[in-house]
Structures are given as structure tokens and as C-alpha cells.
Amino acid sequence: MQIFEEYAKLLVEVGINIQKGQNLVINCPVDCAWFARMCAKAAYAAGCREVIMGWKDDELTREKYLHAADEVFDSVPAWQSEFYNGYAKGGAAFLSIAATDPENLKGVDSDRIVRTQRSSNKALKEFRDLQMSNTVPWCVASIPILSWAQKAFPDVKAEEEAIEKLWQAIFGAVRVTGDGKAVERWREHQETLKKRVDKLNALDLESLHYTNSLGTDLTICLPEDHVWAGGSGFTKGGVPFIANIPTEEIFTAPLRDGVDGVVYASMPLVHDGNIIDKFHFVVKAGKIVEAHAEVGEETLKAAISLDEGASRFGEVALVPYDSPISNQKLLFYNTLFDENASCHLAFGEAYPECVKGGEDMTKEELKERGLNESMTHVDFMIGTADLKITGKTWDGKEVPIFVDGNFAL
Ligand code: ZN
Ligand code: ZN
């Protein structure tokens, strides 16, 4: 049990960094209840006021999408918005255990999915804004469930073996070995990320140019006063937390109207219970004007048409091809891991922290600074072994940022 407890403790004490007297909301699949209990115990041991559970279940979710009355997908009951908005306004922390069958909603009417997203994003807007602006600490992490493990390891027939293999892959990714030193390793790792962040911020780039053999040829302009971030975020009260465990990325926001060219995905994307694969976007003045996918094109097109900002970009993230997750050479079918194995972009909302002083700006001010606004934010992977990224400074100097898939800085 020791290794699992070490992991739970890492999530609660370093990921969330629970404070004495603070509430903790844990969203978790029912299959993973045993692990939620461990997280709750770790939280109470650290002085948490109350742990509140939000239970999830793939099978019930799928049943609902297939058989519930149609109007259900257009509204959110008041108690549910009060749950999220109320706890967030009260300063709770939010831990999500993200574990789902990558194809849980295959065959579901995509209109129902889109309507659910619209209604839920509207109803939980306060919660989402408090989360996006780091006003409340949040952390997304994962543990295996069978359906997901079988997708990640399709050749492994024995159920227990598939679960065990996924655990090993996750532990490798999150630097947990059972030796009790995970917290120290994370502090070191954060230092490495911070050094990269500092280097990129010092460069103060005007734009980035991406090319690789998949056919990507994309220019991304960055907002003036943009900020690269990575590793710890900080709540407004100055408490450090880590929004994703694992995290290998450093990221900033692109200029809303400043993205042009073609970009090819380098890995499948699991989105809304469906797999989207072999896709690319044509982008003009920041807007996706063409989207093509060999697999899941309907899901992809629905995702980028959720609202106006869904067809523009909100994040540009750098992850070396040679990194602990990438080196496992495993497709996780879970964005939390796959995005941390590869350079990626996100379509949808930008994080306010990506521009100086952004966390205290209104939506309008952020938009004026060039940041994209949307009710969605979806990372997709674009990194390859031959990815080249060249930065350009405001005085026109070219700086190699990535050569052959890895940092050149
Ligand atoms: Zn990211
Ligand atoms: Zn993202």
C-alpha cells in the first residue's frame, strides 16, 4: 500500500497543497473509491476542513447520453451549479481523478454532447473562471481503470496485468517509486521547469515558427507582455499548487488573431469519450478555417464549433521529445499524460496568467491584450522527433527554441 499512499500524499500536499481549514472537493470515478479514500485521509491529516465527493461513473454517463429525455442536455439542475460555484467561491480546493474509457461515448449523438457542454459551462461559469484564474487551487491526476488500461495495452489479455502495466506507466510519469522521496523529486523537477520558463521569458519573443515532416508549418505570434509558466501555479493568496500531475510542459498564450498556417496532430486525441486521429487544421489570422480528421472528424468539428473562441487557440506548450513520459513510448489515450509527452496547442480559452497581471484583469481586458476566450480548452499534441521551432524577437533576430524535437536553449 505504501506506494499508493505516497502518491495520494503527493497529490494532496504538493498537487493541491491543501491548507489548514480548507475544504477539498474530490471528483472521482466510483471504481477508484479506494484511492479517493486515501486522498481524503491524506487531506484530513494535513488539516483539511471537509472532504466532499463528486462521484463519476462511465457506464451511468453513457446510459444517460443514450437514454435520458432530450431536454436533460440543455440545463443543469441548480443544486449542481451551486455545488461547484458555491465551493469554489468559498475557497475550496478541487482534486480530479481523471480515469475514463477513451471511447465511452462512441456512437452517442454528438449534438447531446455539445449541448451538455454548453449548458454545463454556462451553469458552472463562476467555478470555471475561478479555476482558470488560479483563484482556487486545483489538480488533475489519474489512476488506472480497466477499460482505459485495456485501451492503452491492447495486447495484454489478462485484466490484472493491464492494470498493473498502466500503474507502472503512471508511477513512472509522476515520479513515484515508493521510496518516500516523491515530494523531493517534484521540487527538483519544478526547478528544471522554472529554469526553462525564466529563459523563455527573458527572450521576450514576438513569434514562434513550427515545422516538421508531418507537414506542420505554423507561425504563432505571442501577445506583448506574455508570460511563460510551468510547474507550480500560485493561488491569489500566493499558495503554490500544481494543476496537473504529471506536468512536463511550459506554456503561454498565443495572440488570438496571430496564428497562421497548417498544423498536424502527432497523436490521437481522446475528447468527449471519442477518439480523434490523424487530423490537421488550416489556420488563418488565428481562426481554424479547415479541420480534417481521418478518425472522429464529426467529434472534432463539434468541438471547435462550441462557441466563437473554440476555433481559436488558447495555449502553446513546449515539451521536449526526450522526456520521461515521452520516453515510455506509450500512447496513454488520456490527455493528462499524452500532452505531457509532446509539444501541444490548445484550442479554446487562454489562461489569464499567460499575460503580465492577467489574473487581475476582466475578460474584456484579457481580450484586449490578445487572449482568446471560450467555454472550452482542449489540448492536442503536435510534437515529433523532428519538430523545429524557431523564435523571432521583436528586433527580428531568430532564436532556435527546438531542434530535432528537443529544447535548443
Ligand atoms: Zn498544456
Ligand atoms: Zn491545456
PDB file of C-alpha atoms and ligand atoms in Angstrom, residues 244 249-251 315-317 339-340 344-346 351 377 379, ligand 1:
ATOM      1  CA  ASN A 244      -1.602  18.679 -13.495  1.00  0.00           C
ATOM      2  CA  GLU A 249       5.189  21.466 -20.108  1.00  0.00           C
ATOM      3  CA  ILE A 250       5.970  25.123 -20.091  1.00  0.00           C
ATOM      4  CA  PHE A 251       3.262  27.176 -21.705  1.00  0.00           C
ATOM      5  CA  GLU A 315      -2.324  27.703 -25.293  1.00  0.00           C
ATOM      6  CA  VAL A 316       1.070  26.981 -26.769  1.00  0.00           C
ATOM      7  CA  ALA A 317       3.055  24.453 -24.737  1.00  0.00           C
ATOM      8  CA  GLU A 339       0.013  16.250 -23.574  1.00  0.00           C
ATOM      9  CA  ASN A 340       2.982  15.906 -21.251  1.00  0.00           C
ATOM     10  CA  HIS A 344       0.942  20.812 -27.869  1.00  0.00           C
ATOM     11  CA  LEU A 345      -1.509  23.579 -28.525  1.00  0.00           C
ATOM     12  CA  ALA A 346      -4.989  24.038 -27.118  1.00  0.00           C
ATOM     13  CA  TYR A 351      -5.057  31.098 -19.100  1.00  0.00           C
ATOM     14  CA  HIS A 377     -10.000  24.381 -23.645  1.00  0.00           C
ATOM     15  CA  ASP A 379      -5.063  20.324 -25.679  1.00  0.00           C
TER      16      ASP A 379
HETATM   17 ZN    ZN B   1      -0.893  22.136 -21.722  1.00  0.00          ZN
END
